[in-house]
Short mmCIF file of C-alpha atoms and ligand atoms in Angstrom, two decimals:
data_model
loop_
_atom_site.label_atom_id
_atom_site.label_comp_id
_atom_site.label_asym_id
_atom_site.label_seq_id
_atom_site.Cartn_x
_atom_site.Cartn_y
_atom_site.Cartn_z
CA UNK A 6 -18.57 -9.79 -15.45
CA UNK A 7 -19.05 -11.08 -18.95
CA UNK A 8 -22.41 -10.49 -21.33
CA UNK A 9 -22.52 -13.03 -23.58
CA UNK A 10 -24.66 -12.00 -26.56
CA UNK A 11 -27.11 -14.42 -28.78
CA UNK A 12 -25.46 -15.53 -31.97
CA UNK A 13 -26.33 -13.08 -34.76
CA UNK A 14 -27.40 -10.06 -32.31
CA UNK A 15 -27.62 -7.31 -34.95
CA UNK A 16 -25.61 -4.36 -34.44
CA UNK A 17 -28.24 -2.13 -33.11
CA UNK A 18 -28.85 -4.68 -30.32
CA UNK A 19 -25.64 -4.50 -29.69
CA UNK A 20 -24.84 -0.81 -29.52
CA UNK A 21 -27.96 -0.67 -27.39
CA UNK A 22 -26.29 -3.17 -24.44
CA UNK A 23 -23.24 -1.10 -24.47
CA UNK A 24 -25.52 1.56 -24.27
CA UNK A 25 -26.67 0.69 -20.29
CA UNK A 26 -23.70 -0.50 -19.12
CA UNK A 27 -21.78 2.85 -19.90
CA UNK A 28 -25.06 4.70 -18.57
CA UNK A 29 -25.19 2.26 -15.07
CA UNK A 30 -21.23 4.07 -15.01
CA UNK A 31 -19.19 1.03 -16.14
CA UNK A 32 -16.54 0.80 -19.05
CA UNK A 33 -16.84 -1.58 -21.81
CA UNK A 34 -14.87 -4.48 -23.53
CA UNK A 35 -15.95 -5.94 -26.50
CA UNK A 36 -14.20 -8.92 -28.02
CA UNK A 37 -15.70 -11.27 -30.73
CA UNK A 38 -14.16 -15.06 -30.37
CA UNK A 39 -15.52 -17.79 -32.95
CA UNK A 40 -18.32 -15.68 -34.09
CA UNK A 41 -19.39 -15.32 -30.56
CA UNK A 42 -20.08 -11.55 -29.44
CA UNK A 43 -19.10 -11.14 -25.45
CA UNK A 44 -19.05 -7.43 -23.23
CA UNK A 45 -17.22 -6.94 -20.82
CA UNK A 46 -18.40 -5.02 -17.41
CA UNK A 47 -15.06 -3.20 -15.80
CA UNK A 48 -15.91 -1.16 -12.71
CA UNK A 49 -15.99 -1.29 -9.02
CA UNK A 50 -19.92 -3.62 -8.23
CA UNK A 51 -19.88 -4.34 -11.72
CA UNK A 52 -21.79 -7.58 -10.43
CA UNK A 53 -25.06 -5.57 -9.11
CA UNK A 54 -25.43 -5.05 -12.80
CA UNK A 55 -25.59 -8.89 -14.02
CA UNK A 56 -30.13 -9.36 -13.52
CA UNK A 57 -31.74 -6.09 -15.42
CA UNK A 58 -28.49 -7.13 -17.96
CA UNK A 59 -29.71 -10.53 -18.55
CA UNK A 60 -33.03 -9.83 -18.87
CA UNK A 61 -32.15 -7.10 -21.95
CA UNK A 62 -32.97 -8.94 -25.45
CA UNK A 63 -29.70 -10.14 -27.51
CA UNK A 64 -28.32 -10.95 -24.55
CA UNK A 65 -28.09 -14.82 -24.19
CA UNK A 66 -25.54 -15.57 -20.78
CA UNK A 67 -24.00 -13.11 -18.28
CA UNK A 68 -20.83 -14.48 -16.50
CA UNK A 69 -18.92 -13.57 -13.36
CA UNK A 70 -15.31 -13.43 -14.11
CA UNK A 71 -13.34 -13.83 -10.75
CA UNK A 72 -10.64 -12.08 -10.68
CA UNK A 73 -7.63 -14.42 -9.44
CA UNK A 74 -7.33 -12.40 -5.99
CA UNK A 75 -11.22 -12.81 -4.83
CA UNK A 76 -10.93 -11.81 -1.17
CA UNK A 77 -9.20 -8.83 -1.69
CA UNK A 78 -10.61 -7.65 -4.46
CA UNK A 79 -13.25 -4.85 -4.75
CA UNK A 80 -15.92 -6.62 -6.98
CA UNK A 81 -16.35 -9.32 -4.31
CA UNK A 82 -16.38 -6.25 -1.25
CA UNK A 83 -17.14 -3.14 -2.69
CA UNK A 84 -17.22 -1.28 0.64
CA UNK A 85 -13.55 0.17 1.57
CA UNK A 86 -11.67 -1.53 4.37
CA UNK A 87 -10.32 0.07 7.50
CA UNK A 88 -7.81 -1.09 9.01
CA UNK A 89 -7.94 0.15 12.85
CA UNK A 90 -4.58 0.02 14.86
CA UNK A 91 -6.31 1.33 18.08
CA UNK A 92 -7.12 4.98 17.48
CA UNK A 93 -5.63 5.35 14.13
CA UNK A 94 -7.42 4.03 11.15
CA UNK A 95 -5.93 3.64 7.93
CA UNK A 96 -8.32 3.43 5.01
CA UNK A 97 -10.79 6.51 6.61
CA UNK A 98 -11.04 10.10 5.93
CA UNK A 99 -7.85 11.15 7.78
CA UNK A 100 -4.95 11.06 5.20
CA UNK A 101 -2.13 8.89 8.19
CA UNK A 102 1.66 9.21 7.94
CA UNK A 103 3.92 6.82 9.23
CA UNK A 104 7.37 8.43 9.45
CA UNK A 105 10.59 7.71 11.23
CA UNK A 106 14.18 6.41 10.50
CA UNK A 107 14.73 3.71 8.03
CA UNK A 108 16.89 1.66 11.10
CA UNK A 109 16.51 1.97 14.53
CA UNK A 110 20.15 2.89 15.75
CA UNK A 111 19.97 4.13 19.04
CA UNK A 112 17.65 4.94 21.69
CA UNK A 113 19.23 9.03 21.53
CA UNK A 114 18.69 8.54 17.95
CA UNK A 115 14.94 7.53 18.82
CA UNK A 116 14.01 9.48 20.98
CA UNK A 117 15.28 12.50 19.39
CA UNK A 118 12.92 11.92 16.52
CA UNK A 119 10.06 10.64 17.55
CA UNK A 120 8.28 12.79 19.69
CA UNK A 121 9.32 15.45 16.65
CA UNK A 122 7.27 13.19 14.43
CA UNK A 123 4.20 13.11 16.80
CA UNK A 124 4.65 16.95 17.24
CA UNK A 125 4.58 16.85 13.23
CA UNK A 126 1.26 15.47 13.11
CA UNK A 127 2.26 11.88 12.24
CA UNK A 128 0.36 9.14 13.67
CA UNK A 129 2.95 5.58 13.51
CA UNK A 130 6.43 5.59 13.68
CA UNK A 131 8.70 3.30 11.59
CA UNK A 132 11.93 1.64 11.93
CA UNK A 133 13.53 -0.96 10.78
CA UNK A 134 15.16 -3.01 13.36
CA UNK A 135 15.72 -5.85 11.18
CA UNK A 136 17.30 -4.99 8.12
CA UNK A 137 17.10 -6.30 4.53
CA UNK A 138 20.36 -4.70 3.08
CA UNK A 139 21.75 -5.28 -0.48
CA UNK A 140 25.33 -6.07 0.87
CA UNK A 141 25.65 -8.67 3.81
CA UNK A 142 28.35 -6.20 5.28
CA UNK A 143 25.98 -3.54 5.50
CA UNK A 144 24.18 -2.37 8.69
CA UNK A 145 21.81 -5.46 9.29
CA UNK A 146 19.80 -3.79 12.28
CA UNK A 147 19.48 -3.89 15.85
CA UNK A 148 17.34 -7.00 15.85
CA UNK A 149 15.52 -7.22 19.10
CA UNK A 150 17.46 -4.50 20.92
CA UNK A 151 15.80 -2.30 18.29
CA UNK A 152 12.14 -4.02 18.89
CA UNK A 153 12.85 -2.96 22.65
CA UNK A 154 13.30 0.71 21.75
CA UNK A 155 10.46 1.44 19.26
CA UNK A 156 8.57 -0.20 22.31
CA UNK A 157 9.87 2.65 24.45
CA UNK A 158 9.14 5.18 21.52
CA UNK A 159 5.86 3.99 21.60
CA UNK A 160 5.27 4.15 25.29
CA UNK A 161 6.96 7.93 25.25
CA UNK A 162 4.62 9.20 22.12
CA UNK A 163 1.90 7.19 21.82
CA UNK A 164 2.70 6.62 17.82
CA UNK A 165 1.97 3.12 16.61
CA UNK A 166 4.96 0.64 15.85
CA UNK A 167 5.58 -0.42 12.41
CA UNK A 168 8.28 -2.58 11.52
CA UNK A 169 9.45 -4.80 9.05
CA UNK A 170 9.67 -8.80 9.54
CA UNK A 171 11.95 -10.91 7.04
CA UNK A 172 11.39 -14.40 7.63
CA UNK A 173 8.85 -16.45 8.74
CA UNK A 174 10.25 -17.86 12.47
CA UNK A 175 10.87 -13.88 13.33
CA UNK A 176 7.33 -13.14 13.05
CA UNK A 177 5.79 -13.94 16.55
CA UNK A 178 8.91 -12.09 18.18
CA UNK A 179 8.07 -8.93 16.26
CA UNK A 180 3.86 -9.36 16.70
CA UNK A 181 5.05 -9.52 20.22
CA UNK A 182 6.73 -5.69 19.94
CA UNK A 183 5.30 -4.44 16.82
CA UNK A 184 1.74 -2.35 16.23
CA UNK A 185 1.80 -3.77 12.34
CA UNK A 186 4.43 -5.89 10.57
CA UNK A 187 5.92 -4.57 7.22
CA UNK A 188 7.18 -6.82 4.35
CA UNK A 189 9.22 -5.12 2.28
CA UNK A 190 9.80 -5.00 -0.92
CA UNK A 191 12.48 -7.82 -1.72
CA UNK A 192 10.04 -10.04 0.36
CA UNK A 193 6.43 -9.46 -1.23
CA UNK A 194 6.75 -12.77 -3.22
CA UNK A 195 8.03 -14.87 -0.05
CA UNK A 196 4.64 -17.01 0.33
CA UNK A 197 6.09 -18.23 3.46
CA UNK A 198 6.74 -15.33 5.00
CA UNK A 199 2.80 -14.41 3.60
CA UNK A 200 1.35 -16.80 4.91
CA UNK A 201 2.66 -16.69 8.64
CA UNK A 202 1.82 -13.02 8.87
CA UNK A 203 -1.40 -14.23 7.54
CA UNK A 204 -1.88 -16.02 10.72
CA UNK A 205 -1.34 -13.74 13.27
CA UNK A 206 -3.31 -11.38 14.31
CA UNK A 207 -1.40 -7.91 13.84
CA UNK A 208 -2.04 -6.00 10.58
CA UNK A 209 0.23 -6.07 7.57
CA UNK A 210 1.89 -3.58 5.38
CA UNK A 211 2.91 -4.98 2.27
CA UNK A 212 5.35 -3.03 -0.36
CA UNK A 213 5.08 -3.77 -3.98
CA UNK A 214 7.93 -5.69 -5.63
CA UNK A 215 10.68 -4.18 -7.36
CA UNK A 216 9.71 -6.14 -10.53
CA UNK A 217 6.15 -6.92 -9.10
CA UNK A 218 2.78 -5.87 -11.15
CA UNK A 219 -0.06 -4.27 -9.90
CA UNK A 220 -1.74 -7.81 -10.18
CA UNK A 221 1.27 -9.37 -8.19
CA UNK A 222 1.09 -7.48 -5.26
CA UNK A 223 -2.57 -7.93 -5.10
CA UNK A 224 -2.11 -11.69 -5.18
CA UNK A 225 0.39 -11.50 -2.55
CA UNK A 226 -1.88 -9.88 -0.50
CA UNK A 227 -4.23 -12.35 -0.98
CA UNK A 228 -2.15 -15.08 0.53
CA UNK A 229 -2.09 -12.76 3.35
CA UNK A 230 -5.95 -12.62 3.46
CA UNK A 231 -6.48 -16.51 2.81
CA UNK A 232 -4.49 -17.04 5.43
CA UNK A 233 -6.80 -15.16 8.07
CA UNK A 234 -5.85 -12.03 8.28
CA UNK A 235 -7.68 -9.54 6.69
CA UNK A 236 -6.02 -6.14 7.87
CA UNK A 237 -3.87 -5.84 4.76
CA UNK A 238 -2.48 -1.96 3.94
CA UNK A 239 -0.67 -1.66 0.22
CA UNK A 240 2.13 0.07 -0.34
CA UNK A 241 3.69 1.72 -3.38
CA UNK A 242 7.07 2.62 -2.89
CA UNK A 243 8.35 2.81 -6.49
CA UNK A 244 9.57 0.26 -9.02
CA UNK A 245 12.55 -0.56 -10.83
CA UNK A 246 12.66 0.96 -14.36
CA UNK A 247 15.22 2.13 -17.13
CA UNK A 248 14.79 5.54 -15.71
CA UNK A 249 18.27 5.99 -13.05
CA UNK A 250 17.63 9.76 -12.09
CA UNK A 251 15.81 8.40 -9.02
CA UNK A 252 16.27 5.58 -7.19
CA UNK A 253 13.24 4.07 -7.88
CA UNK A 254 10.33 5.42 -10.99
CA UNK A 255 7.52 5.99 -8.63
CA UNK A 256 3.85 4.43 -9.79
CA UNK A 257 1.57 6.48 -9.06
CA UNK A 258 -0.62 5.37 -11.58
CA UNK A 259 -0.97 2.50 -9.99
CA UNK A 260 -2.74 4.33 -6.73
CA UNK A 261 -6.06 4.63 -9.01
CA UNK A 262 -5.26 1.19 -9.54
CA UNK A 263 -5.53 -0.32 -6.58
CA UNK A 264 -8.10 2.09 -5.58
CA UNK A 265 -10.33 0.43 -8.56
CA UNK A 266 -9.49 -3.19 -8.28
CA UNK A 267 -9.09 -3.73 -4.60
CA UNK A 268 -10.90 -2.42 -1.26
CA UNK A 269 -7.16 -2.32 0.91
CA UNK A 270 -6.00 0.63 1.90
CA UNK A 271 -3.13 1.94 -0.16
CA UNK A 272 0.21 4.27 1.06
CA UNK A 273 2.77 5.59 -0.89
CA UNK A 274 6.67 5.57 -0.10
CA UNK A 275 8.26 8.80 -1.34
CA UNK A 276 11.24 7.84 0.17
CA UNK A 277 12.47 4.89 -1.52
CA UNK A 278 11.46 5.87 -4.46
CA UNK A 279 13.07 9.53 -4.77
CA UNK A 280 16.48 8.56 -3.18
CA UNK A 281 17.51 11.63 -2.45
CA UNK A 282 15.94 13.84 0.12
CA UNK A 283 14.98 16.84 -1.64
CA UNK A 284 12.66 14.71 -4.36
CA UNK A 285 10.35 13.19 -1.07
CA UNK A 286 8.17 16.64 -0.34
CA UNK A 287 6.96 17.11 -3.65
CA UNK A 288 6.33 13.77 -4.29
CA UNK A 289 4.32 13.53 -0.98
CA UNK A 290 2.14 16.22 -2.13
CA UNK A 291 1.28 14.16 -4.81
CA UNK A 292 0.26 11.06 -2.90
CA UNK A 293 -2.16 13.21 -1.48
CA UNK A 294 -3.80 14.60 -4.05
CA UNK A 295 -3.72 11.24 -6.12
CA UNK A 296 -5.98 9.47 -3.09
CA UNK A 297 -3.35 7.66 -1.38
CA UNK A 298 -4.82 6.80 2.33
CA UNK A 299 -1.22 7.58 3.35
CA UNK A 300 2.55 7.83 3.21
CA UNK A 301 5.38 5.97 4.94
CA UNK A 302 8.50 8.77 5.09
CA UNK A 303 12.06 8.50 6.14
CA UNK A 304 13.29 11.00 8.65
CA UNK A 305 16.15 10.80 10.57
CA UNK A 306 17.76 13.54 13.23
CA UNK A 307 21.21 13.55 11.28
CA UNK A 308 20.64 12.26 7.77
CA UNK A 309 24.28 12.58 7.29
CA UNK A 310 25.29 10.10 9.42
CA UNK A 311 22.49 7.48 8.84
CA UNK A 312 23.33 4.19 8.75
CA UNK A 313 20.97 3.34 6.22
CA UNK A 314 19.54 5.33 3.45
CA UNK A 315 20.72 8.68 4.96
CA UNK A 316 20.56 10.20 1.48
CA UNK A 317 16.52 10.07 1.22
CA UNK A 318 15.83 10.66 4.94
CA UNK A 319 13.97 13.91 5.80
CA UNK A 320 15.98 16.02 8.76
CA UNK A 321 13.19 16.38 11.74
CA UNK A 322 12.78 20.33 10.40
CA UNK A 323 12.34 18.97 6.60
CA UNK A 324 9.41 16.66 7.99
CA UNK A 325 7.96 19.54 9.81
CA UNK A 326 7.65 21.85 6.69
CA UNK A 327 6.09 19.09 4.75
CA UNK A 328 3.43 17.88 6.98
CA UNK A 329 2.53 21.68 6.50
CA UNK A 330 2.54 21.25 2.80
CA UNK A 331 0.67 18.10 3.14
CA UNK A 332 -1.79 19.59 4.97
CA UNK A 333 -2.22 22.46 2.34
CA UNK A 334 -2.97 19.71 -0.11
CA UNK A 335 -5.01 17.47 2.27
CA UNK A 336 -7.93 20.22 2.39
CA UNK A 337 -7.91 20.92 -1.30
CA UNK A 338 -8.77 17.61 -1.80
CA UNK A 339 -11.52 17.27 1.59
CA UNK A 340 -9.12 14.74 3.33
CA UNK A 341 -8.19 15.22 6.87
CA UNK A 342 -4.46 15.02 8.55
CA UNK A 343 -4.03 14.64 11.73
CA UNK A 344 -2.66 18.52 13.72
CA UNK A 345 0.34 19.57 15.32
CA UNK A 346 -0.04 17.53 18.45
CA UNK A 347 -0.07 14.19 17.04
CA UNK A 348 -3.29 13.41 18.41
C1 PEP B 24 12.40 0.19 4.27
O1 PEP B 24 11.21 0.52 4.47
O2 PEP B 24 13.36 0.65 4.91
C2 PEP B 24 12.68 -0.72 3.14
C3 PEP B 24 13.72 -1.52 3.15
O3 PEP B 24 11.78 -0.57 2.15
P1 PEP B 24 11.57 -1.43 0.80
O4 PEP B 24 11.28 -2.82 1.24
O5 PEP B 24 10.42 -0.74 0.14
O6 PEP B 24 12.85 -1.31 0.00
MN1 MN B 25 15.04 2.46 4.04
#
């Protein structure tokens, strides 16, 4: 929201407007364009603000500025959104983890790991059974075969299925298996692919871009949103930089972010961004504490012999010890986790 002042407001006006906006709890911006005096109004129901402003003298105009996502962003809702898979709701008090392998391989492989992970405390299980892989000779995923056996996981544990979809004629196959569809990161700017998860009914997990801004990913989730669906969950899973110690550099700036500009829910992906295994705990316990709603985590019952990103996945006793750590943080900070049981 913009105050426009009256030409020739003196000073003292002035400093008085910025005056009650910072006391109402909002930041400031003050730009002068062709002798013309306008404030800015940055904050989270900014807009509730805009009467007892115009009605303060010096003040000539006050202006909603939309911000190019509307529907999701928090000005327009200022109320947080849950996003309720059943039982589990993501975007509440309880701090949920997804966990599982990054591909489904096997149904041993499975159903080694998952009941560990609903022992663990986590709440969804992921799996990928349809791969987006760098190299076309790479492990590509199960495809349906591996919808069929998250199915089973599911029935066997009772965690959620999330999994990730890559093009737009797969979607209804994998709403017909899946508890929410992911789009991953090389597919965030795929409006196609958007816009048909947009129109079914399951919810959504979108990862940020490689190369995407904070504003990108929020306008790719609102295709999601214009299209009809409005159970959108964010995900920060790291971002390419010049940095090559990790995999990926991490953002968790942008958590505060998000947090600011847009009422989704927002997880964090340790995984992908650390690369390596040993990085994921302590950047977990960060998520936490930074006021994630979540984390998705790799874990796999022989890391060594993965078939896809074995060298970040947690073993099932690495989760364990985490979820402990996590849990350490979680009450520091007044969020719940779900206990050992799962449930
Ligand atoms: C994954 O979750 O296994 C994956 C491929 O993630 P991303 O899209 O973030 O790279
Ligand atoms: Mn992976």
């Amino acid at each position: 929201m913009i105050a426009v002042l009256r030409e020739g407001c003196p000073v003292k006006v002035k400093a008085e407007i910025v005056r009650f906006i910072e006391n109402a709890g909002y930041r400031v911006q003050v730009s002068e364009h062709a002798g013309q005096s306008m404030i800015g109004v940055v904050g989270p129901g900014a807009a509730s603000l805009a009467g007892p402003l115009a009605d303060l003298p010096g003040v000539e105009e006050v202006r909603p500025v939309a911000p190019p996502y509307p529907l999701v962003s928090r000005e327009h809702h200022h109320a947080a959104r849950r996003v309720k898979i059943d039982e589990v709701t993501v975007g509440a008090d309880e701090f949920v983890v997804v966990a599982g392998p990054c591909s489904v391989e096997s149904r041993e492989q499975l159903m080694q790991v998952a009941p560990a992970l609903a022992q663990a405390g986590a709440r969804m299980l992921r799996g990928g059974a349809f791969k987006p892989r760098s190299s076309p000779y790479s492990f590509q995923g199960l495809g349906e075969e591996g919808l069929q056996l998250l199915a089973e996981a599911r029935e066997a544990t009772g965690l959620k299925v999330v999994t990730e979809v890559l093009a737009p004629e797969e979607v209804e196959l994998i709403a017909r298996y899946a508890d929410v569809l992911q789009i991953g990161a090389r597919n965030m700017q795929n409006f196609r692919l958007l816009a048909a998860v947009g129109a079914q009914p399951r919810p959504v997990l979108l990862k940020r871009g490689l190369m995407a801004t904070v504003e990108e990913l929020l306008m790719a989730a609102e295709y999601v949103v214009a299209n009809g669906n409005p159970r959108v969950i964010l995900c920060e899973r790291g971002i390419r930089t010049f940095e090559t110690s990790t995999r990926n550099t991490l953002d968790l700036g942008a958590i505060p972010v998000l947090k600011e500009r847009t009422h989704l829910p927002v997880i964090v992906d340790p995984s992908h961004a650390a690369g390596r295994r040993e990085w994921v705990p302590a950047m977990a316990r960060a998520c936490v504490a930074v006021g994630a709603d979540g984390l998705i985590v790799e874990v796999h019952p022989d890391p060594d012999n993965a078939l896809s990103d074995g060298r970040q996945s947690l073993t099932i006793e690495g989760f364990g010890s985490m979820m402990g750590e996590l849990r350490l943080v979680a009450g520091a900070v007044g969020r719940k986790m779900a206990g050992g049981s799962g449930v």
